[in-house]
Short mmCIF file of C-alpha atoms and ligand atoms in Angstrom, two decimals:
data_model
loop_
_atom_site.label_atom_id
_atom_site.label_comp_id
_atom_site.label_asym_id
_atom_site.label_seq_id
_atom_site.Cartn_x
_atom_site.Cartn_y
_atom_site.Cartn_z
CA MET F 1 -117.26 -16.68 -109.76
CA THR F 2 -116.26 -19.98 -111.37
CA GLY F 3 -116.88 -22.19 -108.34
CA TRP F 4 -120.19 -23.89 -107.68
CA LEU F 5 -122.00 -25.77 -104.99
CA ALA F 6 -124.25 -28.78 -105.48
CA VAL F 7 -126.30 -30.31 -102.66
CA ALA F 8 -126.72 -33.95 -103.64
CA GLY F 9 -128.79 -36.85 -102.32
CA LEU F 10 -127.03 -40.24 -102.32
CA GLY F 11 -130.24 -42.24 -101.95
CA PRO F 12 -131.01 -44.80 -99.23
CA GLY F 13 -127.86 -46.93 -99.59
CA ASP F 14 -127.83 -49.09 -102.73
CA GLU F 15 -125.37 -47.61 -105.22
CA ARG F 16 -127.78 -48.38 -108.08
CA LEU F 17 -130.14 -45.81 -106.56
CA VAL F 18 -127.66 -42.94 -106.91
CA THR F 19 -128.90 -40.85 -109.86
CA GLU F 20 -126.82 -40.32 -113.00
CA GLU F 21 -126.96 -36.58 -112.32
CA VAL F 22 -125.39 -37.03 -108.88
CA ARG F 23 -122.70 -39.36 -110.26
CA ALA F 24 -121.77 -36.91 -113.02
CA THR F 25 -121.62 -34.01 -110.58
CA LEU F 26 -119.40 -35.91 -108.14
CA ALA F 27 -117.07 -36.71 -111.06
CA GLU F 28 -116.58 -32.94 -111.64
CA ALA F 29 -116.17 -31.99 -107.97
CA THR F 30 -112.99 -30.78 -106.27
CA ASP F 31 -114.45 -31.06 -102.75
CA VAL F 32 -117.04 -33.23 -101.02
CA VAL F 33 -118.52 -32.11 -97.71
CA GLY F 34 -120.85 -34.03 -95.39
CA TYR F 35 -121.52 -36.23 -92.40
CA ILE F 36 -118.79 -38.90 -92.00
CA PRO F 37 -120.76 -42.01 -93.16
CA TYR F 38 -122.14 -40.21 -96.22
CA VAL F 39 -118.75 -38.87 -97.34
CA ALA F 40 -117.45 -42.43 -96.89
CA ARG F 41 -119.78 -43.49 -99.70
CA VAL F 42 -117.91 -41.27 -102.19
CA ALA F 43 -114.94 -42.97 -103.89
CA SER F 44 -111.71 -41.02 -103.40
CA ARG F 45 -109.71 -40.07 -106.47
CA GLU F 46 -106.87 -37.77 -107.42
CA GLY F 47 -107.84 -34.10 -107.18
CA LEU F 48 -110.80 -34.72 -104.89
CA ARG F 49 -110.67 -33.49 -101.30
CA LEU F 50 -113.02 -35.18 -98.83
CA HIS F 51 -114.26 -33.16 -95.83
CA PRO F 52 -116.11 -35.54 -93.48
CA SER F 53 -117.58 -33.93 -90.36
CA ASP F 54 -119.75 -34.78 -87.39
CA ASN F 55 -123.50 -34.56 -87.79
CA ARG F 56 -124.15 -31.86 -85.19
CA VAL F 57 -122.56 -29.00 -87.10
CA GLU F 58 -124.75 -28.67 -90.17
CA ILE F 59 -124.60 -24.89 -90.38
CA ASP F 60 -120.80 -24.81 -90.02
CA ARG F 61 -120.56 -27.42 -92.75
CA ALA F 62 -122.82 -25.36 -95.03
CA ARG F 63 -120.80 -22.21 -94.35
CA HIS F 64 -117.56 -24.01 -95.11
CA ALA F 65 -119.01 -25.32 -98.39
CA LEU F 66 -120.10 -21.81 -99.43
CA ASP F 67 -116.64 -20.43 -98.55
CA MET F 68 -114.98 -22.98 -100.79
CA ALA F 69 -117.40 -22.30 -103.68
CA ALA F 70 -116.64 -18.58 -103.29
CA GLU F 71 -112.92 -19.42 -103.67
CA GLY F 72 -113.67 -21.04 -107.01
CA ARG F 73 -113.90 -24.68 -105.92
CA ARG F 74 -116.49 -27.17 -107.18
CA VAL F 75 -118.17 -28.37 -104.03
CA VAL F 76 -120.69 -31.17 -103.47
CA VAL F 77 -122.47 -31.33 -100.13
CA VAL F 78 -123.78 -34.87 -99.71
CA SER F 79 -126.81 -36.11 -97.77
CA SER F 80 -128.35 -39.55 -97.59
CA GLY F 81 -131.68 -40.01 -99.34
CA ASP F 82 -132.88 -36.67 -100.67
CA PRO F 83 -130.99 -33.54 -99.60
CA GLY F 84 -134.22 -31.58 -99.15
CA VAL F 85 -135.75 -34.04 -96.67
CA PHE F 86 -134.52 -33.31 -93.11
CA ALA F 87 -131.03 -32.79 -94.53
CA MET F 88 -128.41 -30.38 -95.86
CA ALA F 89 -130.26 -28.40 -98.56
CA ALA F 90 -132.14 -26.23 -96.06
CA ALA F 91 -128.94 -25.76 -94.01
CA VAL F 92 -127.14 -24.47 -97.12
CA PHE F 93 -129.89 -21.92 -97.79
CA GLU F 94 -129.90 -20.90 -94.14
CA ALA F 95 -126.15 -20.21 -94.38
CA LEU F 96 -126.67 -18.45 -97.73
CA GLU F 97 -129.30 -16.16 -96.20
CA ARG F 98 -126.69 -14.85 -93.75
CA ARG F 99 -124.34 -13.76 -96.56
CA PRO F 100 -124.24 -10.23 -97.94
CA ASP F 101 -124.09 -11.63 -101.51
CA PRO F 102 -126.55 -14.58 -101.74
CA GLY F 103 -127.32 -13.96 -105.42
CA SER F 104 -123.70 -14.44 -106.49
CA PHE F 105 -123.55 -18.21 -105.80
CA ASP F 106 -124.06 -20.95 -108.38
CA ILE F 107 -126.08 -23.49 -106.36
CA ARG F 108 -127.96 -26.59 -107.47
CA VAL F 109 -129.94 -29.11 -105.45
CA LEU F 110 -129.83 -32.64 -106.90
CA PRO F 111 -132.68 -34.88 -105.72
CA GLY F 112 -132.27 -38.39 -104.40
CA ILE F 113 -134.55 -41.23 -103.35
CA THR F 114 -135.65 -40.49 -99.81
CA ALA F 115 -135.90 -43.23 -97.17
CA MET F 116 -139.70 -43.24 -96.93
CA LEU F 117 -140.10 -43.84 -100.68
CA ALA F 118 -137.51 -46.62 -100.74
CA ALA F 119 -139.21 -48.19 -97.70
CA ALA F 120 -142.70 -47.79 -99.15
CA ALA F 121 -141.58 -49.51 -102.35
CA ARG F 122 -140.21 -52.46 -100.37
CA LEU F 123 -143.41 -52.76 -98.32
CA GLY F 124 -145.82 -52.43 -101.26
CA ALA F 125 -147.74 -49.13 -101.41
CA PRO F 126 -148.46 -47.88 -97.87
CA LEU F 127 -148.24 -44.24 -99.05
CA GLY F 128 -150.73 -44.75 -101.90
CA HIS F 129 -153.14 -42.12 -100.55
CA ASP F 130 -152.52 -38.79 -98.75
CA PHE F 131 -149.62 -38.86 -96.32
CA CYS F 132 -147.22 -36.66 -94.40
CA ALA F 133 -143.65 -36.96 -93.14
CA ILE F 134 -142.65 -36.03 -89.60
CA ASN F 135 -139.16 -35.84 -88.13
CA LEU F 136 -139.48 -37.22 -84.58
CA SER F 137 -136.22 -35.62 -83.42
CA ASP F 138 -136.61 -32.65 -81.12
CA ASN F 139 -133.11 -31.34 -81.85
CA LEU F 140 -134.49 -28.43 -83.86
CA LYS F 141 -138.06 -28.08 -82.52
CA PRO F 142 -139.86 -28.53 -79.21
CA TRP F 143 -141.22 -32.03 -78.47
CA GLU F 144 -144.68 -30.51 -77.78
CA LEU F 145 -144.87 -29.58 -81.46
CA VAL F 146 -144.12 -33.17 -82.47
CA GLU F 147 -146.95 -34.41 -80.25
CA ARG F 148 -149.37 -31.82 -81.64
CA ARG F 149 -148.51 -32.75 -85.23
CA LEU F 150 -148.93 -36.48 -84.53
CA ARG F 151 -152.42 -35.89 -83.13
CA LEU F 152 -153.53 -33.54 -85.89
CA ALA F 153 -152.14 -35.74 -88.68
CA ALA F 154 -153.91 -38.75 -87.16
CA GLN F 155 -157.17 -36.81 -86.91
CA ALA F 156 -156.79 -35.67 -90.53
CA GLY F 157 -156.53 -39.30 -91.66
CA PHE F 158 -153.00 -39.12 -93.06
CA ALA F 159 -150.70 -42.08 -93.39
CA MET F 160 -147.37 -40.97 -91.88
CA ALA F 161 -143.68 -41.54 -92.36
CA PHE F 162 -141.47 -40.95 -89.32
CA TYR F 163 -137.80 -40.04 -89.73
CA ASN F 164 -135.28 -40.11 -86.86
CA PRO F 165 -137.72 -42.11 -84.72
CA ARG F 166 -135.38 -43.03 -81.89
CA SER F 167 -131.82 -42.46 -80.71
CA ARG F 168 -129.72 -43.24 -77.66
CA THR F 169 -129.95 -39.63 -76.48
CA ARG F 170 -133.77 -39.65 -76.52
CA PRO F 171 -134.91 -43.22 -75.85
CA HIS F 172 -138.33 -42.40 -74.33
CA GLN F 173 -139.92 -40.14 -76.90
CA PHE F 174 -140.76 -42.83 -79.43
CA ALA F 175 -142.63 -44.77 -76.70
CA ARG F 176 -144.61 -41.61 -76.06
CA ALA F 177 -145.28 -41.19 -79.80
CA LEU F 178 -146.62 -44.76 -79.98
CA ASP F 179 -148.93 -44.07 -77.01
CA ILE F 180 -150.34 -41.00 -78.75
CA LEU F 181 -150.85 -42.91 -82.00
CA ARG F 182 -152.63 -45.78 -80.20
CA GLU F 183 -154.88 -43.22 -78.54
CA GLU F 184 -155.69 -41.48 -81.83
CA CYS F 185 -155.75 -44.43 -84.27
CA GLY F 186 -156.71 -47.44 -82.14
CA PRO F 187 -154.82 -50.72 -81.61
CA ASP F 188 -155.42 -52.32 -85.04
CA ARG F 189 -153.74 -49.70 -87.24
CA LEU F 190 -150.81 -51.13 -89.24
CA ILE F 191 -147.33 -49.77 -88.61
CA SER F 192 -144.20 -50.79 -90.56
CA PHE F 193 -140.58 -50.60 -89.44
CA ALA F 194 -138.12 -50.42 -92.32
CA ARG F 195 -134.48 -50.55 -91.23
CA ALA F 196 -131.43 -49.84 -93.41
CA VAL F 197 -133.52 -50.14 -96.55
CA THR F 198 -131.62 -51.21 -99.72
CA THR F 199 -128.48 -52.09 -97.71
CA PRO F 200 -127.28 -55.61 -96.72
CA GLU F 201 -128.69 -54.96 -93.20
CA GLU F 202 -132.20 -54.28 -94.47
CA ALA F 203 -134.99 -55.51 -92.17
CA LEU F 204 -138.74 -54.99 -92.60
CA ALA F 205 -141.53 -55.68 -90.13
CA THR F 206 -145.23 -54.80 -90.18
CA VAL F 207 -147.32 -55.13 -87.01
CA THR F 208 -150.40 -53.50 -85.47
CA LEU F 209 -150.05 -50.51 -83.16
CA ALA F 210 -151.01 -52.83 -80.27
CA GLU F 211 -148.00 -55.03 -81.07
CA ALA F 212 -145.53 -52.20 -81.74
CA THR F 213 -142.73 -51.62 -79.24
CA PRO F 214 -140.19 -48.77 -79.14
CA GLU F 215 -137.30 -51.24 -79.58
CA MET F 216 -138.51 -52.00 -83.10
CA ALA F 217 -137.03 -48.66 -84.24
CA ASP F 218 -133.55 -47.17 -84.16
CA MET F 219 -131.80 -44.33 -85.98
CA ARG F 220 -131.51 -46.39 -89.17
CA THR F 221 -135.25 -47.05 -89.27
CA VAL F 222 -137.98 -45.16 -91.06
CA VAL F 223 -141.41 -45.93 -89.65
CA ILE F 224 -144.56 -45.90 -91.78
CA LEU F 225 -147.97 -45.73 -90.15
CA GLY F 226 -150.92 -46.61 -92.35
CA ASN F 227 -154.21 -44.76 -92.52
CA ALA F 228 -157.53 -46.34 -91.47
CA ASP F 229 -157.83 -48.21 -94.81
CA THR F 230 -154.25 -49.55 -94.99
CA ARG F 231 -154.25 -53.34 -95.21
CA ARG F 232 -152.23 -56.42 -96.10
CA VAL F 233 -152.43 -58.26 -99.39
CA GLY F 234 -150.19 -61.34 -99.54
CA HIS F 235 -146.80 -60.22 -98.20
CA PHE F 236 -147.49 -56.60 -99.03
CA VAL F 237 -149.01 -53.60 -97.28
CA TYR F 238 -151.01 -51.10 -99.28
CA THR F 239 -153.25 -48.10 -98.88
CA PRO F 240 -156.06 -47.80 -101.43
CA ARG F 241 -156.04 -44.64 -103.51
CA SER F 242 -159.64 -43.81 -102.61
CA ALA F 243 -160.71 -42.53 -99.19
CA GLY F 244 -163.05 -44.82 -97.32
N1 LIG Q 301 -132.26 -37.02 -96.15
C1 LIG Q 301 -132.57 -38.35 -95.67
C2 LIG Q 301 -133.12 -38.34 -94.25
C3 LIG Q 301 -132.15 -37.87 -93.20
S1 LIG Q 301 -132.79 -38.00 -91.56
C4 LIG Q 301 -133.56 -39.02 -96.65
O1 LIG Q 301 -134.11 -38.34 -97.51
O2 LIG Q 301 -133.77 -40.23 -96.55
C5 LIG Q 301 -132.14 -39.60 -91.10
C6 LIG Q 301 -133.28 -40.60 -90.97
O3 LIG Q 301 -133.64 -41.07 -92.27
C7 LIG Q 301 -132.95 -41.87 -90.21
O4 LIG Q 301 -133.08 -41.69 -88.80
C8 LIG Q 301 -134.01 -42.81 -90.73
O5 LIG Q 301 -135.27 -42.52 -90.14
C9 LIG Q 301 -134.10 -42.39 -92.20
N2 LIG Q 301 -133.26 -43.22 -93.10
C10 LIG Q 301 -132.23 -42.80 -93.84
N3 LIG Q 301 -131.76 -43.81 -94.61
C11 LIG Q 301 -132.52 -44.89 -94.33
C12 LIG Q 301 -132.53 -46.25 -94.82
N4 LIG Q 301 -131.67 -46.69 -95.73
N5 LIG Q 301 -133.47 -47.08 -94.31
C13 LIG Q 301 -134.37 -46.65 -93.38
N6 LIG Q 301 -134.40 -45.38 -92.92
C14 LIG Q 301 -133.48 -44.51 -93.36
#
């Protein structure tokens, strides 16, 4: 087989945060596959076919990408941020697992800067001690599991980054998540809302859990909850590296 498949992260938005490795790989590609707004970030050129698709069909997209690689094409599947964080890399391996010949594919995963790290850098250092990342969408898991993880992570003292906090199709769950966090962490815990980080629409806000409202988040926001020691210094938010 001469074709290959790369699963590439485009970073949080700013073109300067696309890695050299991803740029070089896109320059060699014959086909780019991905969710419409991410494919739109790839410049078209002669000999490059763009395959934008809707977000809800990740497995179909992965299967299509593998089919094209098997035909000898040089395929890049693009994600925003990092492709391994709530994105296409796992979908590609899920599709690969269903093939009779998984070992015959030339596949590479190219890392990118994930939203929570870009947001944390803007805010200061809220993830300076132990933390976890939770996808608040219940598209691929039951909501009860999200609630259980929120409680256990809070009890374990983790700072937390929340992806997919809120969407039009599930407007009430983030309110419920905030209630659980207030119950577990108290009203004074710091929570930061980082929207469209590194793009012209970037907006940052840090408030206490008592002040937080569901409307502060949307699908372009990553939310970072501090741990019990997280505090402000000047305009920044940071979490000390030692446990208190
Ligand atoms: N693979 C991506 C995450 C995909 S899930 C990554 O590593 O960043 C989509 C979620 O990521 C969004 O709902 C939002 O919570 C977050 N996100 C992606 N880009 C963002 C950005 N520029 N600013 C803030 N949050 C972002």
